[in-house]
C-alpha positions as MATLAB code, in Angstrom:
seq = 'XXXXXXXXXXXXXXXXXXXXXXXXXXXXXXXXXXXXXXXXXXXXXXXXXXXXXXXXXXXXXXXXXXXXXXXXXXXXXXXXXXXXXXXXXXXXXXXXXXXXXXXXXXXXXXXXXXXXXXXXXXXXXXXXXXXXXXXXXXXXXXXXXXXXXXXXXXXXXXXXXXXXXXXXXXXXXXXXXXXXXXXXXXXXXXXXXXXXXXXXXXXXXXXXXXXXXXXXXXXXXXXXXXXXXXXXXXXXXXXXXXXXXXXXXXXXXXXXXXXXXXXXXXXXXXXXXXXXXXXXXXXXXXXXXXXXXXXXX';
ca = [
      21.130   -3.625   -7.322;
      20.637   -2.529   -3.776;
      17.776   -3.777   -1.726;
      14.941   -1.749    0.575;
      13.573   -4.178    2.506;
      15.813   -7.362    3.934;
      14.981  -10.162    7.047;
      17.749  -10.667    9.379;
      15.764  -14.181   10.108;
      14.499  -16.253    7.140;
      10.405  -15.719    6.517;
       8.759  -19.116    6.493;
       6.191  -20.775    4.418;
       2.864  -21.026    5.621;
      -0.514  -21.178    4.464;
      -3.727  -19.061    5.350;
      -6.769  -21.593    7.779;
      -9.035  -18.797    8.750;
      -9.244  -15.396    9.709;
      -9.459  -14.200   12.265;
      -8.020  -17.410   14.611;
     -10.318  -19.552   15.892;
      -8.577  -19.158   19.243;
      -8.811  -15.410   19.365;
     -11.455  -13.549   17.446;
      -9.530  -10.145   17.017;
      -9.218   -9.206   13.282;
      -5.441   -8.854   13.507;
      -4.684  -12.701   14.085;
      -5.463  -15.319   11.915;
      -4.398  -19.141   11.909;
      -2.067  -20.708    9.559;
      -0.773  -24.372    8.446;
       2.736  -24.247    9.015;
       5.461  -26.831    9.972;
       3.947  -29.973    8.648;
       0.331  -29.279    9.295;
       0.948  -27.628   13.164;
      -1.601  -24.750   13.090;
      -0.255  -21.460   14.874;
      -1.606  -17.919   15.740;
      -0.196  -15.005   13.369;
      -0.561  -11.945   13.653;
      -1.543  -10.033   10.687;
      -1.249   -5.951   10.627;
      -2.698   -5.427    7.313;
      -6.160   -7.122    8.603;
      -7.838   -8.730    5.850;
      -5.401   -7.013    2.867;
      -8.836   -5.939    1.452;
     -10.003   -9.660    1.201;
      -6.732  -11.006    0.052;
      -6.092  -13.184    3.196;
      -8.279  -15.868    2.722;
      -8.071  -19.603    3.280;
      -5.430  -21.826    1.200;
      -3.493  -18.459    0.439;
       0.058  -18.930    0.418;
       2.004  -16.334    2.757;
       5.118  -16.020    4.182;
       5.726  -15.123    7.750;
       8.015  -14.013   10.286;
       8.799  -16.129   12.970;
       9.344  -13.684   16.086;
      10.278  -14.343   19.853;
       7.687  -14.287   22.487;
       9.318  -12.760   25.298;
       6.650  -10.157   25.443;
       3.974  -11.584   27.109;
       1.210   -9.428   25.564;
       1.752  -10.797   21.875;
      -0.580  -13.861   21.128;
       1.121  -14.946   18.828;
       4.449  -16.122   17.646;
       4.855  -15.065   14.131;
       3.526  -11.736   11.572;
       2.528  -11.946    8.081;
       4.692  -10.275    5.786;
       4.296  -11.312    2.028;
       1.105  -13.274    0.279;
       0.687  -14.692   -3.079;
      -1.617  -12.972   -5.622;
      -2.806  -15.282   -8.045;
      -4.499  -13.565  -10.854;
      -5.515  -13.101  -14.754;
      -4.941   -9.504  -14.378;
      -1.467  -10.332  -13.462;
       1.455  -11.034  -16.971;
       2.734  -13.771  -15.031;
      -0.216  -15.083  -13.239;
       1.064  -13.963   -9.603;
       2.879  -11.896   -7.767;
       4.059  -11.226   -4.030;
       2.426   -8.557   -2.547;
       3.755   -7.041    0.767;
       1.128   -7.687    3.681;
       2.653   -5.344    6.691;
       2.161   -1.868    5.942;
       4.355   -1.092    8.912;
       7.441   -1.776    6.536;
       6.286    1.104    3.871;
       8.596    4.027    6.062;
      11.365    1.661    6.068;
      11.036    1.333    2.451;
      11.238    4.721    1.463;
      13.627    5.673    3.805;
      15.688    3.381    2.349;
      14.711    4.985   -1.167;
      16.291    7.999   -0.048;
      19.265    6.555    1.737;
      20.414    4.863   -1.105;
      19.558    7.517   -3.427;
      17.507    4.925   -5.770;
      14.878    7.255   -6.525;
      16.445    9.758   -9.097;
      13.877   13.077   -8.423;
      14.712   12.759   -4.462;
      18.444   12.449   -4.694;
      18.619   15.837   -3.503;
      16.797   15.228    0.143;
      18.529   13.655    3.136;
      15.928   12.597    6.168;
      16.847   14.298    9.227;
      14.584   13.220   11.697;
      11.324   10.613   11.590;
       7.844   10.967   13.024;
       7.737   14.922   13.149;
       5.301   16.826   14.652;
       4.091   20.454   13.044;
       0.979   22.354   12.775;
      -1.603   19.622   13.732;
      -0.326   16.509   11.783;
       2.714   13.940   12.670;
       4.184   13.650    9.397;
       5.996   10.679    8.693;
       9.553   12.421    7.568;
      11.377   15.752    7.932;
      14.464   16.503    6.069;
      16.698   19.008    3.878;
      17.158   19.428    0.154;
      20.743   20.366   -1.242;
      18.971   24.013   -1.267;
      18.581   24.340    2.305;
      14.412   23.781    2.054;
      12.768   21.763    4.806;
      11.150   18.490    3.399;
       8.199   17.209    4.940;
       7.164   13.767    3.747;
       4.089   11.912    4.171;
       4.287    8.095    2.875;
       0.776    6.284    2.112;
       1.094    1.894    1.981;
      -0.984    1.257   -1.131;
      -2.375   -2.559   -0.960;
      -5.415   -2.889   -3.449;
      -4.922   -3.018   -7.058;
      -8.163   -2.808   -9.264;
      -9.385   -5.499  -12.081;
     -11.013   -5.978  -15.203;
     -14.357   -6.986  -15.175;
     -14.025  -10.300  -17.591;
     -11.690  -11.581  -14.872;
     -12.332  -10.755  -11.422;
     -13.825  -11.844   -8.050;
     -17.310  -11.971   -7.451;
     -16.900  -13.056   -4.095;
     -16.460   -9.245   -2.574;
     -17.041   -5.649   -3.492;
     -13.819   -5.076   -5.694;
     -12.406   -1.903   -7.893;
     -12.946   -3.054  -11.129;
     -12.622   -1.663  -14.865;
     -14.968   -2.332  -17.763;
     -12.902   -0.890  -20.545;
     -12.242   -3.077  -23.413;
      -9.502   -5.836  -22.110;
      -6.813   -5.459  -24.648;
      -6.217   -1.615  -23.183;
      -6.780   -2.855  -19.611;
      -3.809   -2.015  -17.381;
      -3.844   -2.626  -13.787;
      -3.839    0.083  -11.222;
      -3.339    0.541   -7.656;
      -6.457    2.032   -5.640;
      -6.309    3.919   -2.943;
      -7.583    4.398   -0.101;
      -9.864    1.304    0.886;
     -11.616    0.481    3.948;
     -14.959    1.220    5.571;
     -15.591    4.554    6.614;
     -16.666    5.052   10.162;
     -20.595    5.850   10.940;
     -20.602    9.499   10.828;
     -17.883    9.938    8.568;
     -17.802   10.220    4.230;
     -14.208    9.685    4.711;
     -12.532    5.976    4.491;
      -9.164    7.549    6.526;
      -9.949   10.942    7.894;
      -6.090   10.520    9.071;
      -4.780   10.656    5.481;
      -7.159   13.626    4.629;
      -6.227   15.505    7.052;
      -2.278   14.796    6.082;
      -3.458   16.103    2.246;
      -4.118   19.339    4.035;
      -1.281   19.516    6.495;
       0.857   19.211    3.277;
      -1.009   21.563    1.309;
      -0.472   24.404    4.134;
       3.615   23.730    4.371;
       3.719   24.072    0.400;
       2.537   27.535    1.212;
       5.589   28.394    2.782;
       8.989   29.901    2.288;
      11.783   27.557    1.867;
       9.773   24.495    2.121;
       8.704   21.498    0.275;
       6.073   19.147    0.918;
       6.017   15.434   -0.559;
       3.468   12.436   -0.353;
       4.456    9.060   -0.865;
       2.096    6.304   -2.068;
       3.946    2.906   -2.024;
       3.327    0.006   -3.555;
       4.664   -3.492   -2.166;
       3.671   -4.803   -5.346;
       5.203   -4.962   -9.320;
       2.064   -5.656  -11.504;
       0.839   -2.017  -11.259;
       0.980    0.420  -14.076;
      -0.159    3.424  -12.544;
      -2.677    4.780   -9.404;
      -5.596    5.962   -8.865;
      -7.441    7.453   -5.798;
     -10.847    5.458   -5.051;
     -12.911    8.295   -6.056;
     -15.936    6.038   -6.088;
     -15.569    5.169   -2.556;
     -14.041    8.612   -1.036;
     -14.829   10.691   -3.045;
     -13.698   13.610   -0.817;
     -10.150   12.600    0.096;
     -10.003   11.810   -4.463;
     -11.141   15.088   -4.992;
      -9.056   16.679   -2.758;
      -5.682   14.674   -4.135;
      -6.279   15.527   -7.654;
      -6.779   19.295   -7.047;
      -3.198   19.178   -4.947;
      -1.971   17.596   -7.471;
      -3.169   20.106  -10.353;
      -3.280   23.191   -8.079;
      -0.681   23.225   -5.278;
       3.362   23.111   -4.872;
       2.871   19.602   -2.882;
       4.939   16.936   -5.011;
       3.240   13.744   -5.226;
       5.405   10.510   -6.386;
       3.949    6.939   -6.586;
       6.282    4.209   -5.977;
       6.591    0.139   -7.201;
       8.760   -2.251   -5.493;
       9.292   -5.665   -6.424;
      10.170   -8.800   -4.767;
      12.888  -10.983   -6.166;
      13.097  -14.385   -3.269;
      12.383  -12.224    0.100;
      14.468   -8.970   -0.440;
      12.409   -5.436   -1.917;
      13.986   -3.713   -4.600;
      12.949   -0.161   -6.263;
      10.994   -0.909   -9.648;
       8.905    1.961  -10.625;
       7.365    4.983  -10.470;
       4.233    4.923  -11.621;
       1.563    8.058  -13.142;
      -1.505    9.332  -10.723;
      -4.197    8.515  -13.671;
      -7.262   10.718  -14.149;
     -10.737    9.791  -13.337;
     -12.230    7.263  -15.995;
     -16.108    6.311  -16.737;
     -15.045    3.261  -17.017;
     -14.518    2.410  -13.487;
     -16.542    1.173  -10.799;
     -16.503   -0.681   -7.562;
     -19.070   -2.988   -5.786;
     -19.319   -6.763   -6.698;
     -19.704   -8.218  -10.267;
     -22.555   -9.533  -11.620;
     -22.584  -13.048  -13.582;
     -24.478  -11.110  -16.084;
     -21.813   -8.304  -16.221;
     -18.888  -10.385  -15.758;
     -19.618  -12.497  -18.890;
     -20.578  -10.024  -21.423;
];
């Protein structure tokens, strides 16, 4: 079994104090307890992981050399420990940089893990066309250009009986011997003046639309999950419901190919699990935070 994601240097343990760092205020560092109770700046791309990082969570992080006097900080966040009823085996490691989801999937292809993209070899990386940098350009065994655009997927819904109350959460309220956990996305706070949580990745669902349009040319989205306890995805139509809409009419109307992908951690190396099915819009979701009244019936 070959591998996606691999550390040259060993991640170390560590445990979440606060976020952000008392030291610096800026959302992307936090401070952790690591190296017999020494606290330390780290610097955490994923922000907040949707409320994951929190104190007392256990992460692992990569120590890192400070010759660049800009950084603050002397190590990055890279996996954290979900511990959860929605989860079979009670946790899970969940990959916290989103930075690594290109390397993943190139590595997908490389390797040739991923049986429907056997056919595509990446030629060349951050490409710019029509008004989008797309994250991949390549050729199929066909001679058809390839453009790929890969989406990090961190937020995985729960069921009502079960989950926080602490935060606005996507949640399920069908009955809990059918639940099966999903990944959501996107999440975030849209901007004032905007109904769209990433106007970015909108604007890549079009990009992608208007290259499936033409000759000799495929165009393929990536959602990737750093994360095994998913069953299948679903856009956060409750919370974007523009960017939803839009994905689910690709999907159903358009040439654009649309794979969702589940890795899973075994020690501190990624391997390809899954794919997983884009599910269809259920009544029985919502999103906001539970009620004790809800939460117990």
């Amino acid at each position: 079994m070959s591998s996606v994601l691999e550390y040259d240097i060993k991640l170390l343990n560590s445990t979440v104090v606060c976020r952000p760092s008392k030291k610096n205020k800026s959302p992307y560092l936090l401070d952790i307890n690591i190296k017999n109770n020494k606290i330390e700046m780290c610097h955490t791309p994923g922000l907040g992981l949707s409320g994951l990082i929190k104190p007392n969570t256990k992460i692992k992080v990569l120590p890192l050399s400070c010759d660049n006097k800009k950084r603050c900080s002397k190590y990055t966040i890279e996996k954290v420990l979900i511990v959860e009823k929605e989860i079979k085996s009670g946790k899970t490691w969940l990959g916290a940089n989103p930075i690594r989801a290109n390397t993943i999937f190139y590595n997908t292809i490389k390797k040739k893990l991923f049986k429907k993209l056997t056919d595509v070899e990446i030629t060349n990386q951050e490409y710019t066309i029509l008004d989008s940098r797309i994250d991949f350009k390549g050729k199929d065994l066909k001679g058809n250009n390839v453009f790929i655009e890969v989406k990090n997927v961190v937020v995985a819904d729960y069921h009502v009986s079960t989950a926080p109350k602490d935060r606005k959460i996507f949640y399920s309220t069908i009955k809990k011997n059918k639940y099966k956990r999903v990944g959501v996305f996107p999440d975030g706070q849209s901007k004032p003046g905007s109904s769209l949580v990433s106007p970015r990745a909108f604007k890549h669902l079009l990009t992608l639309e208007k290259l499936s349009k033409k000759k000799n040319t495929r165009s393929i989205l990536i959602f990737v999950l750093q994360r095994s306890d998913c069953n299948g995805f679903l856009p956060n139509y409750i919370k974007d419901p523009i960017y939803s809409n839009k994905l689910y009419d690709i999907y159903n109307n358009s040439k654009v190919e649309i794979y969702i992908l589940s890795y899973k951690w075994i020690k501190d190396k990624l391997y390809f699990h899954k794919e997983l099915k884009l599910i269809e819009k259920n009544n029985f979701y919502k999103y906001g935070k539970i009620k004790n009244n809800l939460k117990n019936k």
